[in-house]
Amino acid sequence: KDCTANEHVLIRCKFCGNSYCIAHRLQEDHECRRLLQEQERNAQRLQREQAKAKQSASPPRQNGRPAFSNTMQTAVGLSTVDSAKRCILGVYFDVDNSIPPCYMCFPKTWVVGKVLDKVCTQGKIKNENNRWKEEEQYHIFNLKDCVP
């Protein structure tokens, strides 16, 4: 800055190291080159993040699988089941279903059919009990061992 102030005390900018009068002591007031550099870096970072967000329109993934929409601590139905009698399952829906995987909590005493009914309700899946269609079967897997 072209400043004509005749100050007895000059203030050193901690960012660029130059000395300035009281009126120009702030980075914004003396067009500090470090401030301008930082603003440029922030603008570039924002552009990169926006471009990255546009590219990743698909849901987030963990270990090659779609990421869960909640945690085990916030499992669907958790507050309704006594902690000593609960079972928490990670539920993946069909790839054609837009609903992301989630953790769900069930009473240990429930039979598999009742668990499937609840999963279908959560996944907004039509579940016709006692109807046998090979292509519309629902499966339960132990994902650790990939065993049905």
PDB file of C-alpha atoms in Angstrom:
ATOM      1  CA  LYS A   1       0.000   0.000   0.000  1.00  0.00           C
ATOM      2  CA  ASP A   2       1.154   3.499  -0.757  1.00  0.00           C
ATOM      3  CA  CYS A   3       0.711   5.095   2.630  1.00  0.00           C
ATOM      4  CA  THR A   4       1.847   8.592   3.590  1.00  0.00           C
ATOM      5  CA  ALA A   5       1.179   8.171   7.306  1.00  0.00           C
ATOM      6  CA  ASN A   6       4.121   9.118   9.486  1.00  0.00           C
ATOM      7  CA  GLU A   7       3.810   6.703  12.387  1.00  0.00           C
ATOM      8  CA  HIS A   8       6.170   6.473  15.327  1.00  0.00           C
ATOM      9  CA  VAL A   9       5.219   2.870  15.877  1.00  0.00           C
ATOM     10  CA  LEU A  10       4.999   0.460  13.000  1.00  0.00           C
ATOM     11  CA  ILE A  11       3.263  -2.862  13.277  1.00  0.00           C
ATOM     12  CA  ARG A  12       4.833  -5.943  11.719  1.00  0.00           C
ATOM     13  CA  CYS A  13       2.441  -8.265   9.921  1.00  0.00           C
ATOM     14  CA  LYS A  14       2.937 -11.777  11.280  1.00  0.00           C
ATOM     15  CA  PHE A  15       2.001 -13.255   7.899  1.00  0.00           C
ATOM     16  CA  CYS A  16       4.134 -11.364   5.379  1.00  0.00           C
ATOM     17  CA  GLY A  17       6.695  -9.824   7.760  1.00  0.00           C
ATOM     18  CA  ASN A  18       6.323  -6.256   6.442  1.00  0.00           C
ATOM     19  CA  SER A  19       5.776  -3.237   8.712  1.00  0.00           C
ATOM     20  CA  TYR A  20       2.627  -1.120   8.474  1.00  0.00           C
ATOM     21  CA  CYS A  21       0.956   1.860  10.108  1.00  0.00           C
ATOM     22  CA  ILE A  22      -2.057   1.457  12.391  1.00  0.00           C
ATOM     23  CA  ALA A  23      -4.496   2.001   9.491  1.00  0.00           C
ATOM     24  CA  HIS A  24      -2.923  -0.742   7.367  1.00  0.00           C
ATOM     25  CA  ARG A  25      -1.959  -3.268  10.056  1.00  0.00           C
ATOM     26  CA  LEU A  26      -4.601  -5.893   9.136  1.00  0.00           C
ATOM     27  CA  GLN A  27      -4.014  -8.298   6.259  1.00  0.00           C
ATOM     28  CA  GLU A  28      -7.079  -7.031   4.400  1.00  0.00           C
ATOM     29  CA  ASP A  29      -5.936  -3.393   4.716  1.00  0.00           C
ATOM     30  CA  HIS A  30      -2.463  -3.809   3.224  1.00  0.00           C
ATOM     31  CA  GLU A  31      -3.365  -6.461   0.617  1.00  0.00           C
ATOM     32  CA  CYS A  32      -1.135  -9.005   2.296  1.00  0.00           C
ATOM     33  CA  ARG A  33       0.274 -11.417  -0.271  1.00  0.00           C
ATOM     34  CA  ARG A  34      -0.157 -14.330   2.146  1.00  0.00           C
ATOM     35  CA  LEU A  35      -3.846 -13.506   2.528  1.00  0.00           C
ATOM     36  CA  LEU A  36      -4.252 -13.395  -1.248  1.00  0.00           C
ATOM     37  CA  GLN A  37      -2.396 -16.707  -1.584  1.00  0.00           C
ATOM     38  CA  GLU A  38      -4.588 -18.285   1.083  1.00  0.00           C
ATOM     39  CA  GLN A  39      -7.752 -17.027  -0.601  1.00  0.00           C
ATOM     40  CA  GLU A  40      -6.572 -18.473  -3.927  1.00  0.00           C
ATOM     41  CA  ARG A  41      -5.762 -21.843  -2.290  1.00  0.00           C
ATOM     42  CA  ASN A  42      -9.184 -21.928  -0.617  1.00  0.00           C
ATOM     43  CA  ALA A  43     -10.913 -21.144  -3.913  1.00  0.00           C
ATOM     44  CA  GLN A  44      -8.978 -23.949  -5.664  1.00  0.00           C
ATOM     45  CA  ARG A  45      -9.740 -26.386  -2.832  1.00  0.00           C
ATOM     46  CA  LEU A  46     -13.448 -25.522  -3.035  1.00  0.00           C
ATOM     47  CA  GLN A  47     -13.459 -26.082  -6.808  1.00  0.00           C
ATOM     48  CA  ARG A  48     -11.750 -29.478  -6.387  1.00  0.00           C
ATOM     49  CA  GLU A  49     -14.230 -30.550  -3.699  1.00  0.00           C
ATOM     50  CA  GLN A  50     -17.205 -29.453  -5.795  1.00  0.00           C
ATOM     51  CA  ALA A  51     -15.867 -31.325  -8.826  1.00  0.00           C
ATOM     52  CA  LYS A  52     -15.245 -34.412  -6.689  1.00  0.00           C
ATOM     53  CA  ALA A  53     -18.778 -34.219  -5.243  1.00  0.00           C
ATOM     54  CA  LYS A  54     -20.249 -34.089  -8.751  1.00  0.00           C
ATOM     55  CA  GLN A  55     -18.219 -37.125  -9.847  1.00  0.00           C
ATOM     56  CA  SER A  56     -19.217 -39.245  -6.870  1.00  0.00           C
ATOM     57  CA  ALA A  57     -22.961 -39.249  -7.389  1.00  0.00           C
ATOM     58  CA  SER A  58     -23.021 -42.892  -6.313  1.00  0.00           C
ATOM     59  CA  PRO A  59     -23.533 -43.702  -2.627  1.00  0.00           C
ATOM     60  CA  PRO A  60     -20.435 -43.902  -0.398  1.00  0.00           C
ATOM     61  CA  ARG A  61     -18.744 -47.285  -0.168  1.00  0.00           C
ATOM     62  CA  GLN A  62     -16.819 -49.230   2.483  1.00  0.00           C
ATOM     63  CA  ASN A  63     -14.668 -52.238   1.520  1.00  0.00           C
ATOM     64  CA  GLY A  64     -16.308 -52.378  -1.903  1.00  0.00           C
ATOM     65  CA  ARG A  65     -19.836 -52.470  -0.476  1.00  0.00           C
ATOM     66  CA  PRO A  66     -22.297 -49.577  -0.142  1.00  0.00           C
ATOM     67  CA  ALA A  67     -21.764 -47.741   3.168  1.00  0.00           C
ATOM     68  CA  PHE A  68     -24.323 -48.091   5.941  1.00  0.00           C
ATOM     69  CA  SER A  69     -26.720 -45.189   6.483  1.00  0.00           C
ATOM     70  CA  ASN A  70     -26.495 -45.532  10.275  1.00  0.00           C
ATOM     71  CA  THR A  71     -24.328 -47.112  12.979  1.00  0.00           C
ATOM     72  CA  MET A  72     -24.865 -50.073  15.303  1.00  0.00           C
ATOM     73  CA  GLN A  73     -25.526 -47.562  18.086  1.00  0.00           C
ATOM     74  CA  THR A  74     -28.379 -46.021  16.047  1.00  0.00           C
ATOM     75  CA  ALA A  75     -29.765 -49.269  14.595  1.00  0.00           C
ATOM     76  CA  VAL A  76     -33.393 -49.170  13.431  1.00  0.00           C
ATOM     77  CA  GLY A  77     -35.582 -50.477  16.274  1.00  0.00           C
ATOM     78  CA  LEU A  78     -32.806 -50.292  18.886  1.00  0.00           C
ATOM     79  CA  SER A  79     -34.831 -48.336  21.455  1.00  0.00           C
ATOM     80  CA  THR A  80     -37.661 -50.890  21.440  1.00  0.00           C
ATOM     81  CA  VAL A  81     -35.578 -53.980  22.290  1.00  0.00           C
ATOM     82  CA  ASP A  82     -34.047 -54.769  25.685  1.00  0.00           C
ATOM     83  CA  SER A  83     -30.227 -54.763  25.415  1.00  0.00           C
ATOM     84  CA  ALA A  84     -29.891 -58.311  26.801  1.00  0.00           C
ATOM     85  CA  LYS A  85     -32.357 -59.690  24.251  1.00  0.00           C
ATOM     86  CA  ARG A  86     -31.289 -57.972  21.041  1.00  0.00           C
ATOM     87  CA  CYS A  87     -29.568 -58.963  17.853  1.00  0.00           C
ATOM     88  CA  ILE A  88     -28.211 -56.292  15.491  1.00  0.00           C
ATOM     89  CA  LEU A  89     -27.920 -57.173  11.817  1.00  0.00           C
ATOM     90  CA  GLY A  90     -26.384 -55.325   8.906  1.00  0.00           C
ATOM     91  CA  VAL A  91     -29.007 -55.297   6.152  1.00  0.00           C
ATOM     92  CA  TYR A  92     -28.159 -54.873   2.451  1.00  0.00           C
ATOM     93  CA  PHE A  93     -31.012 -54.325   0.034  1.00  0.00           C
ATOM     94  CA  ASP A  94     -31.087 -55.349  -3.618  1.00  0.00           C
ATOM     95  CA  VAL A  95     -28.873 -53.276  -5.908  1.00  0.00           C
ATOM     96  CA  ASP A  96     -31.982 -52.036  -7.751  1.00  0.00           C
ATOM     97  CA  ASN A  97     -33.356 -50.655  -4.484  1.00  0.00           C
ATOM     98  CA  SER A  98     -32.323 -47.041  -3.828  1.00  0.00           C
ATOM     99  CA  ILE A  99     -32.406 -47.551  -0.053  1.00  0.00           C
ATOM    100  CA  PRO A 100     -28.882 -47.727   1.412  1.00  0.00           C
ATOM    101  CA  PRO A 101     -27.842 -50.546   3.737  1.00  0.00           C
ATOM    102  CA  CYS A 102     -28.591 -50.048   7.409  1.00  0.00           C
ATOM    103  CA  TYR A 103     -28.204 -51.728  10.768  1.00  0.00           C
ATOM    104  CA  MET A 104     -31.419 -53.090  12.237  1.00  0.00           C
ATOM    105  CA  CYS A 105     -32.139 -54.398  15.715  1.00  0.00           C
ATOM    106  CA  PHE A 106     -34.385 -57.392  16.383  1.00  0.00           C
ATOM    107  CA  PRO A 107     -35.389 -59.380  19.463  1.00  0.00           C
ATOM    108  CA  LYS A 108     -33.432 -62.652  19.623  1.00  0.00           C
ATOM    109  CA  THR A 109     -36.713 -64.511  20.072  1.00  0.00           C
ATOM    110  CA  TRP A 110     -38.064 -63.538  16.634  1.00  0.00           C
ATOM    111  CA  VAL A 111     -38.257 -66.230  13.962  1.00  0.00           C
ATOM    112  CA  VAL A 112     -36.559 -65.636  10.601  1.00  0.00           C
ATOM    113  CA  GLY A 113     -39.878 -64.960   8.844  1.00  0.00           C
ATOM    114  CA  LYS A 114     -40.715 -62.120  11.220  1.00  0.00           C
ATOM    115  CA  VAL A 115     -37.218 -60.637  10.775  1.00  0.00           C
ATOM    116  CA  LEU A 116     -37.657 -60.793   6.981  1.00  0.00           C
ATOM    117  CA  ASP A 117     -41.045 -59.097   7.272  1.00  0.00           C
ATOM    118  CA  LYS A 118     -39.477 -56.217   9.203  1.00  0.00           C
ATOM    119  CA  VAL A 119     -36.550 -55.956   6.743  1.00  0.00           C
ATOM    120  CA  CYS A 120     -38.959 -55.842   3.812  1.00  0.00           C
ATOM    121  CA  THR A 121     -40.954 -53.093   5.489  1.00  0.00           C
ATOM    122  CA  GLN A 122     -37.772 -51.071   6.080  1.00  0.00           C
ATOM    123  CA  GLY A 123     -36.631 -51.622   2.478  1.00  0.00           C
ATOM    124  CA  LYS A 124     -40.091 -50.890   1.049  1.00  0.00           C
ATOM    125  CA  ILE A 125     -40.075 -54.314  -0.557  1.00  0.00           C
ATOM    126  CA  LYS A 126     -43.275 -56.156  -1.432  1.00  0.00           C
ATOM    127  CA  ASN A 127     -43.213 -59.331   0.652  1.00  0.00           C
ATOM    128  CA  GLU A 128     -45.777 -61.950  -0.303  1.00  0.00           C
ATOM    129  CA  ASN A 129     -45.609 -64.676   2.287  1.00  0.00           C
ATOM    130  CA  ASN A 130     -46.192 -68.256   1.156  1.00  0.00           C
ATOM    131  CA  ARG A 131     -45.677 -67.392  -2.527  1.00  0.00           C
ATOM    132  CA  TRP A 132     -42.797 -69.235  -4.179  1.00  0.00           C
ATOM    133  CA  LYS A 133     -41.103 -67.425  -7.049  1.00  0.00           C
ATOM    134  CA  GLU A 134     -37.488 -68.374  -7.606  1.00  0.00           C
ATOM    135  CA  GLU A 135     -36.447 -64.913  -8.888  1.00  0.00           C
ATOM    136  CA  GLU A 136     -38.033 -63.094  -5.943  1.00  0.00           C
ATOM    137  CA  GLN A 137     -36.580 -65.059  -3.068  1.00  0.00           C
ATOM    138  CA  TYR A 138     -35.014 -63.241  -0.151  1.00  0.00           C
ATOM    139  CA  HIS A 139     -31.800 -64.591   1.299  1.00  0.00           C
ATOM    140  CA  ILE A 140     -30.006 -64.224   4.598  1.00  0.00           C
ATOM    141  CA  PHE A 141     -26.231 -64.504   4.453  1.00  0.00           C
ATOM    142  CA  ASN A 142     -23.436 -64.632   6.943  1.00  0.00           C
ATOM    143  CA  LEU A 143     -21.268 -62.041   5.118  1.00  0.00           C
ATOM    144  CA  LYS A 144     -18.175 -62.972   7.081  1.00  0.00           C
ATOM    145  CA  ASP A 145     -18.161 -66.443   5.540  1.00  0.00           C
ATOM    146  CA  CYS A 146     -20.531 -65.726   2.577  1.00  0.00           C
ATOM    147  CA  VAL A 147     -22.701 -68.633   3.695  1.00  0.00           C
ATOM    148  CA  PRO A 148     -26.506 -68.535   3.081  1.00  0.00           C
TER     149      PRO A 148
END
